[in-house]
């Protein structure tokens, strides 16, 4: 064993989608990172194959090659629901107000490959065949034991350690964090990727959900022409990966389609279902993300998406702390914002999952509710209004037009080299947007620049005054952002003038009126310390 090896500012443990996203966010913000994974090779299989709209936005904000990524999958176009006693109900999966209106169906191995290539392009390679065990931490860092399968080992020092290993987490084991599982006895989930024949109803290009007295079955088209089938049924007591015939028999039983046949199948597996959420996401310099922080039943396709958004939320905050630009208030907001999301998803799973055991769900009521389903599963409506990072002075209406404090900002076209707002706020900074009371008046622009001037001088904050056709700078060197057609002003509901502080992850940290510069400064003092 070697010891005393110089270590990284952050060690990321786990090179699945969550660990890779965490590493990318840190590295692109100038943090020195190592990332290790216990597997000699990347994990195979399609596994988490649904990428929701907000996750695609996150990839965009991270600077990833989203258009190329979209081309590697197939669009999730429609969801057709088949409930016992009711005609098929077709819902469009598209959502307005985002550059990525449809989710993407793509194998997890392709997501991992895309993220790995991007991280490599940033100069960091995944170190494989490395287990990591924290052995102690102090005020300056964490001592970690790295070990390879050949028995070689080293002790390193890392400033921080992020555990993104999955449900079995040595980082979580090294924390004072509870991990209580909520099991679903008597039921199981069978999955397979396969080509199929038979009289299964509906358009094969759609995603489908069947709910019958026998259980539930979902299907989704995959890029290689196969379909993912996932079937919740009563537990047979069998163990290990199921034979394809067992999955087929369950599919026939749930759907009632007896001429259904599978062929060219792969990745058939069995899941005993449970939810678990860690009691804490942070212990000093140890942090958790993804399945190490929460393991959610894979029945609503939220696990990987939630983990990616954990990584995005954590990455910019931890980078700011490492660089000395912020303190514990900012970093502690990670758990304050993300743990309630996991708890809410676990509760939703508990309410909605049907696996052929226990009381039969009220199919009539569930079917009637389909017309009123929201877009929560897409991640787009998620807001952090209760976050310690969200501030709004008295007198500013939280229910007025445009985003309130804690809301996701809309992407809007810009008359600037970035072309879109997401390309501007995805850079390494907080973005301060000041909308003058009169967008056509240079004097009004100067007053707006003066109002936000002190806040705009802070490290990590980029200030812009938004006006009809201003160019260059205004009021003490504050940069301007031209909005000649008023699209950005309308999207932010800032017709009477306003000040917005937008976080690096695209959520509003502060919304105030045109003269709330002092309140903005106080909020920044509280948030950044």
Coordinates of C-alpha atoms in Angstrom, one line a residue, residues 52-55 57 95-98 302 309 338 341 348 373-385 404-409 507:
X52 CA -37.2 13.1 -19.3
X53 CA -37.4 16.7 -20.6
X54 CA -35.8 18.3 -17.6
X55 CA -32.8 16.0 -17.8
X57 CA -32.4 20.6 -20.4
X95 CA -44.6 19.5 -23.2
X96 CA -44.5 23.2 -24.2
X97 CA -42.0 25.7 -22.9
X98 CA -38.8 23.8 -23.4
X302 CA -37.4 8.5 -12.3
X309 CA -30.5 16.3 -11.4
X338 CA -33.1 17.4 -3.3
X341 CA -37.8 15.4 -4.2
X348 CA -45.8 8.6 -5.3
X373 CA -52.4 14.3 -15.1
X374 CA -49.8 17.0 -14.7
X375 CA -46.2 17.1 -16.0
X376 CA -44.5 16.3 -12.7
X377 CA -42.8 13.2 -14.2
X378 CA -41.0 15.4 -16.7
X379 CA -39.2 17.4 -14.1
X380 CA -40.2 20.7 -15.7
X381 CA -42.6 22.0 -13.0
X382 CA -40.1 21.2 -10.1
X383 CA -39.5 24.4 -8.1
X384 CA -37.5 25.2 -5.0
X385 CA -39.7 28.0 -3.5
X404 CA -41.1 33.4 -8.9
X405 CA -38.2 32.8 -6.6
X406 CA -37.4 29.1 -6.8
X407 CA -39.0 28.5 -10.2
X408 CA -37.2 27.2 -13.3
X409 CA -36.5 30.0 -15.8
X507 CA -33.6 28.4 -11.2

